Amino acid sequence: MKEVSILGVKINVFTKKTLRQELGICFRGARGCSFAKINSEFLLRASKKADFAETLAKFDYGIADGIGVLWAAKFLSLPIVKNKALRVPQAFYQGLFTACSLVIYPKYVQKPIPERIPGVDCLYLMLEATVETESPVYLFGAEQEILDQTKENLEARYSQLRIVGSHHGYGFVEKEIIDEINRLGPKLLVVALGSPRQEKWIRANLQSLPSVRVIVGEGGSFDFIAGAFKRAPRWLQRLGLEWLWRLFMNKSKTQTGSRFKRIWQAVPVFMWTVVKYKIKYGANKSEEQ
Ligand code: UDP
């Protein structure tokens, strides 16, 4: 399977269709497969915090969850000259050009990563794969009320879904959760504790969960499914700006700092970090243009 590296983090080149196929293989397989959903905030955090980068590196799959990831993959795939004096203006030009194409001709950035798979859509794909393979599901995280509503809404959406257990994400006893999951034997474990906590939890505990075939760090999807957060209008989703809506409309429960600061980090700081990375390390070598 093709992969792209962005700021040292591995992203798999999936379409929704190939992800569904891979999930089928994971659910029928003999070991646990871990999935991380990667957006620009994740990439930035990984570039600054070695322990988070190490945690992500241990995941089996990275899914492109935001348009920023597609932009970075395209930008890093464009060849760049070796000459240091020419490299800087060329990197800026390429950065600007690829960023403008997001608005003018979005298809341009759909190589090497053909599409982004937003968090909630990815969870729906995983649940559909559990229905197809008759795999039991466990939901872990969020507030109790949100979790109950999520469960109810998911069961209404998929009549054959088998949610065998759930637990909220506040003030839990680690061992009790692990014991309960092992007693109920789910094959899909959805962990929604906010990032980076959920990724660290997955990394630390997957080995102790022998029934689990797919484990995923979910972020705020339960809040959307329960209806506590509203998803972006379709036209914003089509433009790839769902993340902007999320940052403006739905305050994170775990991330500190103002919305402006988060947008500042997720857009200009992220792009600047990727441009600097390319100036320093050059283009990604193995990608087709
Ligand atoms: N959450 C949780 N326990 C915690 C912190 C967060 O269960 O100690 C849940 C939170 O209720 C929400 C989800 O984790 O449903 C994602 O949190 P956040 O809004 O911070 O999402 P992010 O900004 O990471 O996407």
Short mmCIF file of C-alpha atoms and ligand atoms in Angstrom, two decimals:
data_model
loop_
_atom_site.label_atom_id
_atom_site.label_comp_id
_atom_site.label_asym_id
_atom_site.label_seq_id
_atom_site.Cartn_x
_atom_site.Cartn_y
_atom_site.Cartn_z
CA MET A 1 0.00 0.00 0.00
CA LYS A 2 1.22 3.47 -0.92
CA GLU A 3 2.25 5.86 1.85
CA VAL A 4 3.21 9.52 2.00
CA SER A 5 5.38 11.06 4.71
CA ILE A 6 4.52 14.55 5.98
CA LEU A 7 6.76 16.14 8.64
CA GLY A 8 7.93 12.60 9.36
CA VAL A 9 4.40 11.21 9.90
CA LYS A 10 3.18 8.35 7.71
CA ILE A 11 -0.17 8.73 5.91
CA ASN A 12 -1.70 5.90 3.87
CA VAL A 13 -3.02 6.68 0.42
CA PHE A 14 -6.63 5.58 0.84
CA THR A 15 -9.84 6.33 -0.97
CA LYS A 16 -13.06 5.59 0.92
CA LYS A 17 -13.37 2.46 -1.23
CA THR A 18 -9.86 1.11 -0.55
CA LEU A 19 -10.21 1.92 3.14
CA ARG A 20 -13.40 -0.17 3.27
CA GLN A 21 -11.53 -3.06 1.64
CA GLU A 22 -8.63 -2.77 4.08
CA LEU A 23 -11.04 -2.67 7.03
CA GLY A 24 -12.64 -5.90 5.80
CA ILE A 25 -9.16 -7.50 5.79
CA CYS A 26 -8.45 -6.18 9.32
CA PHE A 27 -11.75 -7.47 10.75
CA ARG A 28 -11.14 -10.90 9.24
CA GLY A 29 -7.46 -10.93 10.31
CA ALA A 30 -5.78 -12.29 13.41
CA ARG A 31 -4.28 -9.16 14.99
CA GLY A 32 -5.27 -5.67 16.09
CA CYS A 33 -4.87 -2.87 13.51
CA SER A 34 -4.56 0.67 14.85
CA PHE A 35 -5.84 3.69 12.92
CA ALA A 36 -4.95 7.35 13.54
CA LYS A 37 -6.87 10.14 11.85
CA ILE A 38 -4.36 12.77 10.81
CA ASN A 39 -5.06 16.48 10.35
CA SER A 40 -2.77 19.51 10.26
CA GLU A 41 -2.94 20.03 14.05
CA PHE A 42 -1.72 16.45 14.52
CA LEU A 43 1.15 16.95 12.09
CA LEU A 44 2.21 20.16 13.76
CA ARG A 45 2.08 18.57 17.21
CA ALA A 46 4.14 15.60 15.95
CA SER A 47 6.74 17.99 14.51
CA LYS A 48 7.11 19.68 17.90
CA LYS A 49 6.70 16.77 20.31
CA ALA A 50 8.91 13.75 19.76
CA ASP A 51 6.81 11.51 22.05
CA PHE A 52 3.65 12.19 19.99
CA ALA A 53 5.57 11.53 16.74
CA GLU A 54 6.80 8.24 18.21
CA THR A 55 3.27 7.31 19.27
CA LEU A 56 1.90 8.00 15.77
CA ALA A 57 4.76 6.07 14.17
CA LYS A 58 3.60 2.93 16.00
CA PHE A 59 0.11 3.11 14.41
CA ASP A 60 -0.53 0.73 11.54
CA TYR A 61 -2.50 3.23 9.47
CA GLY A 62 -2.70 7.03 9.18
CA ILE A 63 -5.82 8.41 7.51
CA ALA A 64 -5.88 11.85 5.86
CA ASP A 65 -8.59 13.60 7.82
CA GLY A 66 -8.14 17.17 6.54
CA ILE A 67 -7.54 19.15 3.35
CA GLY A 68 -4.26 20.46 4.84
CA VAL A 69 -2.88 16.92 4.66
CA LEU A 70 -3.73 16.70 0.93
CA TRP A 71 -2.12 20.09 0.34
CA ALA A 72 1.08 19.12 2.20
CA ALA A 73 1.32 15.78 0.38
CA LYS A 74 1.01 17.52 -3.01
CA PHE A 75 3.41 20.31 -2.10
CA LEU A 76 6.04 17.87 -0.82
CA SER A 77 5.70 15.71 -3.94
CA LEU A 78 6.81 18.52 -6.27
CA PRO A 79 10.53 18.29 -7.12
CA ILE A 80 12.79 21.09 -5.87
CA VAL A 81 16.24 22.26 -6.97
CA LYS A 82 19.35 21.45 -4.90
CA ASN A 83 20.76 25.00 -5.04
CA LYS A 84 20.00 26.59 -1.65
CA ALA A 85 19.52 30.15 -3.01
CA LEU A 86 16.97 29.02 -5.58
CA ARG A 87 15.32 26.50 -3.31
CA VAL A 88 13.77 29.09 -0.98
CA PRO A 89 11.87 31.12 -3.63
CA GLN A 90 10.89 27.92 -5.42
CA ALA A 91 9.46 26.43 -2.22
CA PHE A 92 7.47 29.63 -1.57
CA TYR A 93 6.18 29.69 -5.12
CA GLN A 94 5.14 26.03 -4.94
CA GLY A 95 3.49 26.59 -1.56
CA LEU A 96 1.47 29.51 -2.87
CA PHE A 97 0.62 27.78 -6.13
CA THR A 98 -0.62 24.58 -4.44
CA ALA A 99 -2.53 26.60 -1.83
CA CYS A 100 -4.29 28.66 -4.55
CA SER A 101 -5.15 25.48 -6.42
CA LEU A 102 -7.17 24.36 -3.37
CA VAL A 103 -9.65 27.09 -4.29
CA ILE A 104 -9.26 27.35 -8.07
CA TYR A 105 -8.65 23.72 -9.09
CA PRO A 106 -8.91 21.34 -6.09
CA LYS A 107 -8.34 18.28 -8.27
CA TYR A 108 -4.68 19.32 -8.54
CA VAL A 109 -3.99 18.39 -4.92
CA GLN A 110 -5.76 15.03 -5.21
CA LYS A 111 -2.44 13.36 -5.99
CA PRO A 112 -0.69 11.67 -4.24
CA ILE A 113 -3.62 11.47 -1.75
CA PRO A 114 -6.86 11.25 -3.75
CA GLU A 115 -9.34 12.25 -1.05
CA ARG A 116 -9.62 13.16 2.57
CA ILE A 117 -11.78 10.99 4.79
CA PRO A 118 -13.31 13.23 7.48
CA GLY A 119 -13.60 11.80 11.01
CA VAL A 120 -17.32 11.04 11.12
CA ASP A 121 -17.37 9.60 7.57
CA CYS A 122 -14.45 7.36 8.49
CA LEU A 123 -16.28 6.10 11.58
CA TYR A 124 -19.35 5.33 9.44
CA LEU A 125 -17.12 3.31 7.06
CA MET A 126 -15.77 1.36 10.02
CA LEU A 127 -19.25 0.67 11.37
CA GLU A 128 -20.45 -0.47 7.94
CA ALA A 129 -17.49 -2.86 7.82
CA THR A 130 -18.50 -4.26 11.25
CA VAL A 131 -22.04 -4.84 10.01
CA GLU A 132 -20.68 -6.64 6.93
CA THR A 133 -18.35 -8.84 9.01
CA GLU A 134 -20.75 -9.19 11.97
CA SER A 135 -18.13 -7.69 14.28
CA PRO A 136 -19.12 -6.41 17.73
CA VAL A 137 -18.37 -2.78 18.62
CA TYR A 138 -17.36 -0.99 21.85
CA LEU A 139 -17.55 2.80 22.22
CA PHE A 140 -15.19 4.42 24.71
CA GLY A 141 -15.07 8.13 25.51
CA ALA A 142 -17.09 11.38 25.63
CA GLU A 143 -19.59 12.42 28.29
CA GLN A 144 -22.19 9.86 29.41
CA GLU A 145 -25.14 11.74 27.88
CA ILE A 146 -23.35 12.19 24.55
CA LEU A 147 -22.34 8.53 24.56
CA ASP A 148 -25.90 7.32 25.21
CA GLN A 149 -27.26 9.52 22.43
CA THR A 150 -24.49 8.41 20.05
CA LYS A 151 -25.33 4.78 20.72
CA GLU A 152 -29.03 5.40 20.13
CA ASN A 153 -28.41 7.33 16.89
CA LEU A 154 -25.98 4.73 15.55
CA GLU A 155 -28.36 1.86 16.31
CA ALA A 156 -31.11 3.75 14.50
CA ARG A 157 -28.82 4.31 11.51
CA TYR A 158 -27.56 0.70 11.28
CA SER A 159 -30.19 -1.82 12.33
CA GLN A 160 -27.69 -4.69 12.37
CA LEU A 161 -24.99 -2.89 14.32
CA ARG A 162 -23.86 -4.78 17.44
CA ILE A 163 -22.73 -2.32 20.10
CA VAL A 164 -21.81 -4.70 22.92
CA GLY A 165 -20.61 -2.07 25.39
CA SER A 166 -19.68 1.53 26.03
CA HIS A 167 -18.01 3.65 28.69
CA HIS A 168 -17.72 7.41 29.13
CA GLY A 169 -14.28 9.04 29.02
CA TYR A 170 -14.18 10.93 32.31
CA GLY A 171 -12.81 9.59 35.60
CA PHE A 172 -12.66 5.94 34.57
CA VAL A 173 -10.53 3.20 36.16
CA GLU A 174 -8.15 1.91 33.52
CA LYS A 175 -8.15 -1.75 34.62
CA GLU A 176 -11.96 -1.89 34.86
CA ILE A 177 -12.29 -0.68 31.25
CA ILE A 178 -9.73 -3.18 29.96
CA ASP A 179 -11.41 -6.02 31.87
CA GLU A 180 -14.84 -5.03 30.57
CA ILE A 181 -13.64 -4.80 26.96
CA ASN A 182 -11.97 -8.21 27.25
CA ARG A 183 -15.11 -9.72 28.77
CA LEU A 184 -17.34 -8.35 25.97
CA GLY A 185 -14.87 -9.14 23.17
CA PRO A 186 -15.50 -6.33 20.67
CA LYS A 187 -13.68 -6.36 17.32
CA LEU A 188 -14.00 -2.60 16.78
CA LEU A 189 -12.94 -0.32 19.63
CA VAL A 190 -13.61 3.39 19.10
CA VAL A 191 -11.61 5.56 21.52
CA ALA A 192 -12.83 9.17 21.78
CA LEU A 193 -10.77 10.78 24.53
CA GLY A 194 -9.44 13.77 22.56
CA SER A 195 -5.94 13.95 21.14
CA PRO A 196 -3.17 13.15 22.08
CA ARG A 197 -4.66 11.22 25.01
CA GLN A 198 -6.58 8.75 22.83
CA GLU A 199 -3.54 7.92 20.66
CA LYS A 200 -1.41 7.35 23.77
CA TRP A 201 -4.14 5.20 25.32
CA ILE A 202 -4.36 3.07 22.17
CA ARG A 203 -0.59 2.68 21.99
CA ALA A 204 -0.38 1.65 25.66
CA ASN A 205 -3.31 -0.77 25.70
CA LEU A 206 -3.80 -2.43 22.31
CA GLN A 207 -1.59 -5.38 23.29
CA SER A 208 -3.87 -6.08 26.29
CA LEU A 209 -7.01 -6.29 24.12
CA PRO A 210 -6.82 -9.59 22.22
CA SER A 211 -10.34 -9.52 20.73
CA VAL A 212 -9.86 -6.10 19.07
CA ARG A 213 -9.13 -6.15 15.34
CA VAL A 214 -9.60 -2.45 14.61
CA ILE A 215 -8.93 0.35 17.10
CA VAL A 216 -9.28 4.01 16.20
CA GLY A 217 -8.66 7.38 17.87
CA GLU A 218 -11.89 9.21 17.21
CA GLY A 219 -11.70 12.81 18.52
CA GLY A 220 -15.01 14.61 18.62
CA SER A 221 -17.13 12.35 16.34
CA PHE A 222 -19.49 11.22 19.14
CA ASP A 223 -20.42 14.87 19.76
CA PHE A 224 -21.37 15.23 16.08
CA ILE A 225 -23.30 11.95 15.94
CA ALA A 226 -25.17 12.79 19.15
CA GLY A 227 -26.10 16.15 17.64
CA ALA A 228 -24.28 18.23 20.28
CA PHE A 229 -22.05 19.65 17.52
CA LYS A 230 -23.37 20.51 14.09
CA ARG A 231 -21.50 19.32 11.01
CA ALA A 232 -20.52 21.94 8.45
CA PRO A 233 -22.98 22.67 5.61
CA ARG A 234 -22.41 20.46 2.54
CA TRP A 235 -20.91 23.30 0.47
CA LEU A 236 -18.23 23.88 3.12
CA GLN A 237 -17.57 20.13 3.31
CA ARG A 238 -17.16 20.04 -0.48
CA LEU A 239 -14.60 22.88 -0.29
CA GLY A 240 -12.72 20.86 2.32
CA LEU A 241 -13.38 23.49 5.00
CA GLU A 242 -15.15 21.34 7.57
CA TRP A 243 -12.19 21.81 9.94
CA LEU A 244 -12.67 25.61 9.81
CA TRP A 245 -16.31 25.21 10.77
CA ARG A 246 -15.29 22.88 13.59
CA LEU A 247 -12.77 25.37 14.93
CA PHE A 248 -15.24 28.25 14.78
CA MET A 249 -18.44 26.56 15.86
CA ASN A 250 -17.43 23.77 18.21
CA LYS A 251 -14.98 24.47 20.94
CA SER A 252 -12.65 21.57 21.68
CA LYS A 253 -13.03 19.96 25.08
CA THR A 254 -9.36 19.15 25.42
CA GLN A 255 -7.39 21.72 23.42
CA THR A 256 -6.65 24.96 25.20
CA GLY A 257 -6.27 28.35 23.54
CA SER A 258 -8.64 30.55 21.57
CA ARG A 259 -10.26 29.57 18.29
CA PHE A 260 -8.17 32.18 16.53
CA LYS A 261 -5.02 30.61 17.93
CA ARG A 262 -6.08 27.13 16.77
CA ILE A 263 -6.85 28.41 13.25
CA TRP A 264 -3.57 30.32 13.22
CA GLN A 265 -1.74 27.11 14.15
CA ALA A 266 -3.71 24.85 11.78
CA VAL A 267 -3.25 27.07 8.70
CA PRO A 268 -0.35 29.58 8.48
CA VAL A 269 1.89 27.99 11.12
CA PHE A 270 1.31 24.53 9.66
CA MET A 271 1.99 25.69 6.08
CA TRP A 272 5.10 27.57 7.14
CA THR A 273 6.37 24.50 8.99
CA VAL A 274 5.86 22.30 5.91
CA VAL A 275 7.58 24.86 3.65
CA LYS A 276 10.57 25.04 6.03
CA TYR A 277 10.68 21.23 6.16
CA LYS A 278 10.86 21.02 2.37
CA ILE A 279 13.57 23.68 2.17
CA LYS A 280 15.59 21.66 4.70
CA TYR A 281 14.94 18.08 3.57
CA GLY A 282 13.81 18.43 -0.06
CA ALA A 283 10.83 16.86 -1.81
CA ASN A 284 9.31 13.48 -1.06
CA LYS A 285 11.16 11.20 -3.41
CA SER A 286 8.96 8.30 -4.35
CA GLU A 287 5.70 10.08 -5.16
CA GLU A 288 4.31 10.38 -8.68
CA GLN A 289 3.20 13.89 -9.58
N1 UDP B 1 -13.05 13.49 26.11
C1 UDP B 1 -13.16 12.47 27.04
N2 UDP B 1 -12.39 12.53 28.16
C2 UDP B 1 -11.50 13.54 28.38
C3 UDP B 1 -11.39 14.56 27.40
C4 UDP B 1 -12.17 14.50 26.26
O1 UDP B 1 -13.94 11.55 26.88
O2 UDP B 1 -10.85 13.51 29.42
C5 UDP B 1 -13.90 13.44 24.91
C6 UDP B 1 -14.73 14.68 24.71
O3 UDP B 1 -15.89 14.65 25.52
C7 UDP B 1 -15.04 14.61 23.24
C8 UDP B 1 -13.84 13.87 22.65
O4 UDP B 1 -13.09 13.38 23.76
O5 UDP B 1 -16.19 13.85 23.00
C9 UDP B 1 -12.95 14.72 21.79
O6 UDP B 1 -12.51 15.84 22.51
P1 UDP B 1 -12.14 17.22 21.83
O7 UDP B 1 -13.36 18.05 21.71
O8 UDP B 1 -11.00 17.80 22.57
O9 UDP B 1 -11.69 16.78 20.37
P2 UDP B 1 -10.44 17.20 19.52
O10 UDP B 1 -10.27 18.68 19.68
O11 UDP B 1 -9.28 16.40 20.04
O12 UDP B 1 -10.85 16.78 18.16
#
